[in-house]
Amino acid sequence: MRFLILVFIYIYFFLFNSTVSNGQSIQKISGKVINRNNAMMMGTATVLSVRDSVIIKQQDFLDGVFQLSDINQKETILKLTSAEFADQFLRVNYSNASNIDLGTIIVLENNNQLNEVVIKSNPSLLKYGANGTIDVSVTGTVLATSSSVHELLARVPNVVVAEGQINVLGKGEAIIYLNGILINYERFAAIPVSQIAKIEVISNPSSKYDAEGKAVINIITRQNIESGMMGSASQHITVSKFAGTSTNTLVDFNYTKGKFSFITNYGLQLGKGRELLYTTRTRPNPDAYMQSVLTTDWLRQFNNYSNFGFGLQYMFSEKSYISLAYSGNIEDLGGAVESRNSITNNSENSFYATDIAKNDVLLNQFINLNYNLITDSKGSSLFIGTQYSNYNGTVRDFIEENSVIEETGGRRYLKNDVGNTINITAAQADYSKKINENTKLESGVKFSYASIKSGTDFFIANANAVDFELDDALSSDFTYNEKITAAYFNYVSKLGEKVNLSIGARAERTNYDLYTNANGIQEFGKSYGNFFPNLLLNFNFSEDWKAHFSYVSRITRPRYQALNPFVVYQDPFTTIEGNPNLLPEKVHAFEIGTMYKKFDFKIGYTYKIDPISGAALQGDTPNSYILRSLNLQKGHTFFSSLSRSFNVKWWNSTNTISMNLTKSVDDFYSFEMSPVKPQIYLYSNNTFTIPKLFKIQLLAWYLGNRSYGLGSDNSRSTITLGIERNFFKDALKLNFTASDIFHDFMVSGNYEVGQTQIYYHRTYTTNYFKLIAAYSFGNSKKPAYKKSEIEQTENNRVR
């Protein structure tokens, strides 16, 4: 029934269309915006309704030229806005021509003449780029009610967040950028949602983006506007029957005076969280029969989940600035992990109950120093940046094991002490040379050094829980040092009037050495180089019809923790251990797409070499299993996607339907082959505005069953409903959200490896009610702080 509701919502919203007669009306408005010095301006062109100032069409322009189509109005108002010039309003009337070219528009630094114009409609959620990029608005949408960036991305179309990974459908795991610069997962988790303006989903990244990851998600934050101050404070209260209650307090503040800018933020999460995993492992062979029914319940207590940061910037001139930023986050996690494992085999029945008292503390700190310079009048630029990152983690867990074997009980206690330190230093330089209005050459170099040290000690005592002795078999040390040198170029130009070309390549050289004494001493070093070409062609057949073709090559290096073979304890027969022999995963991706009027369609193919996956492999004893990352042989993914968005006076809607077909291949780990079946994805995000009262927000998506050759995943879905109202001239915002109403976001599936059939079912804290109160203050109006962060693929691998 819930699936039918989702399908009905999706089909209704996807097929909905409002039409206006095309005869005797304005269809297209175009023009060029310059200042008094004849310099091309950048900004936003917006077509407004004369009657009620509702947004009809909107387009961003970077080189002064704008063109808006499908207007269908006899009379309209054109609004030009930018940080570079004062707002400009033009009244446009139909006069025997449906396509109106306004020619050159000179913007002046004077007061606007139509100050009574007020924008009443909501921003469109999505904009589609000609190269397959999707721009997702956050401000003023249901996404802005998210308590964390992790929760926000789970609501973005074509993005799937589960089991610690952020994936773009049809592509795979994405890396995260902040304002165009790569960041790590910990920094990503610390970004205040209140500062985010939009999300860019880049499925075909050029060579200027780091080769790590199969796609790029770029988070764009809001900027200050005019010298002065601006800030916001918000309080989130979340109540969940599944997990309990939690609170999230977020504060940010910006101040600008003269050439100096200052920005700071702080966030604090307290309360409870929960994750529940049900797993069965069955060996059906009568001669070696075994069945394990395991339930693991993570009952998390957020003692101090906080993030903090500040930044300083000095503007030497309008063309250059230097910035210094410090940020960090603390994860002080308490609570418990309760594990219950019932094992049946040919010789006995046994039951094991394990309780872990958690005491985990992680402190992450980051320092950035950057310099940016506009080198000529055409807009060429130079960026030089450095970053230092430090991660310090400690684990002090106390473990109690209770066992019943054929009615005979037993008990033992363990202490797990872990110390982990990661230091990463990086420097890079990027230069973009703008040759002319249509051509530019981008190039850059980067060097990074990462050093990882960790030590794991297990102490074991029997029933007295007093005399603990070190267990050498479970304890281990690990060190890892890595150097990566990279260089890239990217050339952008036009081929005739209708074709844009982007071609580039990135070369990377990796050297590392590894030492561990887990399972015997292993010590080795490796060195390898990679070359990553890419090509993008954009075709502009007409104003209504555009297309693109792309080829990109990428790499996914193993996360540092995935290489570390230290033991993460779950129960007496289940551990998580790293794999020091993991290889990098290489990817070649092709995509063809077209945009026709309000529809966006694309189809693509991705080929993976040594894809990184994971499985539960049988351990040294018949009942034990190790959860470990591993390389498969290869993988194939075919995908197609069709999207449509529309914006009317009282309703904004974004809708997507996708189909993915994935086949994984491996001959080494004895996976049982299974049929390959496609997976369907439906997404609909809607905002209904009741003038002068409130907004209703409805988000629904469905990810269908998938069979990928080595196993299968079951379907999952969610329906989220919210209501929002603003007070005191929009300074105060109240929002109430019911998330995942039917609690259908659960990750489950099955596979068979090494004669063991494995089924898993994981439940997250996605079903909850949330109340948000947010207050904004300040008087700032002009863009000021321009903090950049250096590319840091290595940080992204810390998880």
CSV table of N, CA and C in Angstrom, one decimal, residues 448-526:
chain,number,residue,atom,x,y,z
A,448,SER,N,50.7,15.9,-1.2
A,448,SER,CA,50.2,15.6,0.2
A,448,SER,C,51.0,14.5,0.8
A,449,TYR,N,51.0,14.6,2.1
A,449,TYR,CA,51.7,13.5,2.9
A,449,TYR,C,50.8,13.2,4.1
A,450,ALA,N,50.5,11.9,4.3
A,450,ALA,CA,49.7,11.3,5.3
A,450,ALA,C,50.5,10.3,6.2
A,451,SER,N,50.3,10.5,7.5
A,451,SER,CA,50.9,9.6,8.4
A,451,SER,C,49.9,9.0,9.4
A,452,ILE,N,49.8,7.7,9.5
A,452,ILE,CA,48.8,7.1,10.4
A,452,ILE,C,49.5,6.2,11.4
A,453,LYS,N,49.1,6.3,12.6
A,453,LYS,CA,49.6,5.4,13.7
A,453,LYS,C,48.4,5.0,14.6
A,454,SER,N,48.3,3.7,14.8
A,454,SER,CA,47.3,3.2,15.8
A,454,SER,C,47.8,2.0,16.5
A,455,GLY,N,47.3,1.9,17.7
A,455,GLY,CA,47.6,0.7,18.6
A,455,GLY,C,46.3,0.2,19.2
A,456,THR,N,46.1,-1.1,19.2
A,456,THR,CA,44.9,-1.7,19.8
A,456,THR,C,45.3,-2.8,20.8
A,457,ASP,N,44.8,-2.6,22.0
A,457,ASP,CA,45.1,-3.6,23.1
A,457,ASP,C,43.8,-4.2,23.6
A,458,PHE,N,43.8,-5.5,23.7
A,458,PHE,CA,42.7,-6.2,24.3
A,458,PHE,C,43.1,-6.9,25.6
A,459,PHE,N,42.4,-6.7,26.7
A,459,PHE,CA,42.7,-7.3,28.0
A,459,PHE,C,41.5,-8.2,28.3
A,460,ILE,N,41.8,-9.4,28.8
A,460,ILE,CA,40.8,-10.4,29.1
A,460,ILE,C,40.9,-10.9,30.5
A,461,ALA,N,39.7,-11.0,31.2
A,461,ALA,CA,39.6,-11.5,32.5
A,461,ALA,C,38.4,-12.5,32.5
A,462,ASN,N,38.5,-13.5,33.4
A,462,ASN,CA,37.3,-14.4,33.5
A,462,ASN,C,36.3,-13.8,34.5
A,463,ALA,N,35.6,-14.7,35.2
A,463,ALA,CA,34.4,-14.2,36.0
A,463,ALA,C,34.7,-13.2,37.0
A,464,ASN,N,35.9,-13.0,37.5
A,464,ASN,CA,36.2,-12.1,38.6
A,464,ASN,C,36.3,-10.6,38.1
A,465,ALA,N,36.5,-10.4,36.8
A,465,ALA,CA,36.6,-9.1,36.2
A,465,ALA,C,37.6,-8.2,36.9
A,466,VAL,N,38.7,-8.8,37.4
A,466,VAL,CA,39.7,-8.0,38.1
A,466,VAL,C,41.1,-8.2,37.5
A,467,ASP,N,41.5,-9.4,37.3
A,467,ASP,CA,42.8,-9.7,36.8
A,467,ASP,C,42.8,-9.8,35.3
A,468,PHE,N,43.0,-8.6,34.6
A,468,PHE,CA,43.0,-8.6,33.2
A,468,PHE,C,44.4,-8.8,32.6
A,469,GLU,N,44.5,-9.6,31.6
A,469,GLU,CA,45.8,-10.0,31.0
A,469,GLU,C,45.7,-9.6,29.5
A,470,LEU,N,46.8,-9.1,28.9
A,470,LEU,CA,46.8,-8.7,27.5
A,470,LEU,C,46.7,-10.0,26.6
A,471,ASP,N,45.8,-9.8,25.6
A,471,ASP,CA,45.6,-10.9,24.6
A,471,ASP,C,46.4,-10.5,23.4
A,472,ASP,N,47.5,-11.1,23.1
A,472,ASP,CA,48.3,-10.8,22.0
A,472,ASP,C,47.6,-11.1,20.7
A,473,ALA,N,46.8,-12.1,20.6
A,473,ALA,CA,46.1,-12.5,19.3
A,473,ALA,C,45.2,-11.4,18.9
A,474,LEU,N,44.5,-10.7,19.8
A,474,LEU,CA,43.6,-9.6,19.4
A,474,LEU,C,44.2,-8.3,19.3
A,475,SER,N,45.4,-8.1,20.0
A,475,SER,CA,46.0,-6.8,20.0
A,475,SER,C,47.0,-6.6,18.8
A,476,SER,N,47.2,-5.3,18.4
A,476,SER,CA,48.0,-5.1,17.2
A,476,SER,C,48.4,-3.6,17.1
A,477,ASP,N,49.5,-3.4,16.3
A,477,ASP,CA,50.0,-2.0,16.0
A,477,ASP,C,49.9,-1.9,14.5
A,478,PHE,N,49.7,-0.6,14.1
A,478,PHE,CA,49.6,-0.3,12.6
A,478,PHE,C,50.2,1.0,12.3
A,479,THR,N,51.1,1.1,11.3
A,479,THR,CA,51.6,2.4,10.8
A,479,THR,C,51.5,2.4,9.3
A,480,TYR,N,51.2,3.6,8.8
A,480,TYR,CA,51.0,3.8,7.3
A,480,TYR,C,51.5,5.2,7.0
A,481,ASN,N,52.3,5.3,6.0
A,481,ASN,CA,52.8,6.6,5.5
A,481,ASN,C,52.6,6.6,4.0
A,482,GLU,N,52.1,7.8,3.5
A,482,GLU,CA,51.7,7.9,2.1
A,482,GLU,C,52.0,9.3,1.5
A,483,LYS,N,52.6,9.3,0.3
A,483,LYS,CA,52.8,10.5,-0.4
A,483,LYS,C,52.1,10.5,-1.8
A,484,ILE,N,51.4,11.5,-2.1
A,484,ILE,CA,50.8,11.6,-3.4
A,484,ILE,C,51.2,12.9,-4.1
A,485,THR,N,51.7,12.8,-5.3
A,485,THR,CA,52.0,14.0,-6.1
A,485,THR,C,51.1,14.0,-7.3
A,486,ALA,N,50.5,15.2,-7.6
A,486,ALA,CA,49.5,15.2,-8.7
A,486,ALA,C,49.7,16.5,-9.5
A,487,ALA,N,49.3,16.4,-10.8
A,487,ALA,CA,49.3,17.6,-11.7
A,487,ALA,C,48.2,17.4,-12.7
A,488,TYR,N,47.6,18.5,-13.2
A,488,TYR,CA,46.5,18.4,-14.1
A,488,TYR,C,46.4,19.6,-15.1
A,489,PHE,N,45.7,19.4,-16.2
A,489,PHE,CA,45.4,20.5,-17.0
A,489,PHE,C,43.9,20.3,-17.5
A,490,ASN,N,43.3,21.3,-17.9
A,490,ASN,CA,41.9,21.3,-18.5
A,490,ASN,C,41.7,22.4,-19.4
A,491,TYR,N,41.4,22.1,-20.7
A,491,TYR,CA,41.2,23.1,-21.7
A,491,TYR,C,39.7,23.2,-22.1
A,492,VAL,N,39.2,24.5,-22.1
A,492,VAL,CA,37.8,24.7,-22.3
A,492,VAL,C,37.7,25.7,-23.5
A,493,SER,N,36.9,25.4,-24.5
A,493,SER,CA,36.8,26.3,-25.7
A,493,SER,C,35.5,25.9,-26.4
A,494,LYS,N,35.2,26.7,-27.5
A,494,LYS,CA,34.1,26.5,-28.4
A,494,LYS,C,34.5,25.9,-29.7
A,495,LEU,N,33.8,25.0,-30.2
A,495,LEU,CA,34.0,24.5,-31.6
A,495,LEU,C,32.8,24.9,-32.4
A,496,GLY,N,32.9,26.1,-33.1
A,496,GLY,CA,31.8,26.6,-33.8
A,496,GLY,C,30.8,27.3,-32.9
A,497,GLU,N,29.6,27.5,-33.4
A,497,GLU,CA,28.6,28.2,-32.6
A,497,GLU,C,27.8,27.3,-31.7
A,498,LYS,N,27.8,26.0,-31.9
A,498,LYS,CA,26.9,25.1,-31.2
A,498,LYS,C,27.6,24.1,-30.3
A,499,VAL,N,28.9,24.0,-30.3
A,499,VAL,CA,29.6,23.0,-29.6
A,499,VAL,C,30.6,23.6,-28.6
A,500,ASN,N,30.6,23.2,-27.4
A,500,ASN,CA,31.6,23.6,-26.4
A,500,ASN,C,32.4,22.3,-26.0
A,501,LEU,N,33.7,22.5,-25.9
A,501,LEU,CA,34.6,21.4,-25.6
A,501,LEU,C,35.4,21.6,-24.3
A,502,SER,N,35.5,20.6,-23.5
A,502,SER,CA,36.3,20.6,-22.3
A,502,SER,C,37.1,19.3,-22.3
A,503,ILE,N,38.4,19.4,-22.4
A,503,ILE,CA,39.3,18.2,-22.5
A,503,ILE,C,40.4,18.4,-21.5
A,504,GLY,N,40.8,17.3,-20.8
A,504,GLY,CA,41.8,17.5,-19.8
A,504,GLY,C,42.4,16.1,-19.3
A,505,ALA,N,43.3,16.2,-18.4
A,505,ALA,CA,43.9,15.0,-17.9
A,505,ALA,C,44.6,15.3,-16.6
A,506,ARG,N,44.6,14.3,-15.7
A,506,ARG,CA,45.3,14.4,-14.4
A,506,ARG,C,46.2,13.2,-14.2
A,507,ALA,N,47.4,13.5,-13.8
A,507,ALA,CA,48.4,12.4,-13.5
A,507,ALA,C,48.7,12.4,-12.0
A,508,GLU,N,48.8,11.2,-11.4
A,508,GLU,CA,49.0,11.1,-10.0
A,508,GLU,C,50.1,10.0,-9.7
A,509,ARG,N,51.0,10.3,-8.8
A,509,ARG,CA,52.0,9.3,-8.4
A,509,ARG,C,51.8,9.1,-6.9
A,510,THR,N,51.7,7.8,-6.5
A,510,THR,CA,51.4,7.4,-5.1
A,510,THR,C,52.6,6.5,-4.6
A,511,ASN,N,53.1,6.8,-3.4
A,511,ASN,CA,54.1,6.0,-2.7
A,511,ASN,C,53.6,5.8,-1.3
A,512,TYR,N,53.7,4.5,-0.8
A,512,TYR,CA,53.3,4.3,0.5
A,512,TYR,C,54.1,3.1,1.1
A,513,ASP,N,54.2,3.1,2.5
A,513,ASP,CA,54.7,2.0,3.2
A,513,ASP,C,53.8,1.6,4.3
A,514,LEU,N,53.7,0.3,4.7
A,514,LEU,CA,52.7,-0.1,5.6
A,514,LEU,C,53.4,-1.2,6.5
A,515,TYR,N,53.1,-1.1,7.8
A,515,TYR,CA,53.5,-2.0,8.8
A,515,TYR,C,52.4,-2.4,9.7
A,516,THR,N,52.2,-3.7,10.0
A,516,THR,CA,51.3,-4.2,11.0
A,516,THR,C,51.8,-5.5,11.6
A,517,ASN,N,51.5,-5.8,12.9
A,517,ASN,CA,51.8,-7.1,13.4
A,517,ASN,C,50.5,-7.9,13.8
A,518,ALA,N,49.4,-7.5,13.1
A,518,ALA,CA,48.2,-8.3,13.3
A,518,ALA,C,48.3,-9.5,12.4
A,519,ASN,N,48.0,-10.7,13.0
A,519,ASN,CA,48.1,-11.9,12.2
A,519,ASN,C,49.5,-12.2,11.7
A,520,GLY,N,50.5,-11.8,12.5
A,520,GLY,CA,51.9,-11.9,12.1
A,520,GLY,C,52.4,-10.6,11.5
A,521,ILE,N,53.7,-10.4,11.4
A,521,ILE,CA,54.2,-9.1,11.0
A,521,ILE,C,54.1,-9.1,9.5
A,522,GLN,N,53.5,-7.9,9.0
A,522,GLN,CA,53.5,-7.6,7.6
A,522,GLN,C,54.1,-6.2,7.4
A,523,GLU,N,55.0,-6.2,6.5
A,523,GLU,CA,55.7,-4.9,6.2
A,523,GLU,C,56.0,-4.8,4.7
A,524,PHE,N,55.5,-3.8,4.1
A,524,PHE,CA,55.8,-3.7,2.6
A,524,PHE,C,55.5,-2.2,2.2
A,525,GLY,N,56.0,-1.9,1.0
A,525,GLY,CA,55.8,-0.6,0.4
A,525,GLY,C,55.5,-0.8,-1.1
A,526,LYS,N,54.8,0.2,-1.6
A,526,LYS,CA,54.4,0.1,-3.0
A,526,LYS,C,54.5,1.5,-3.6
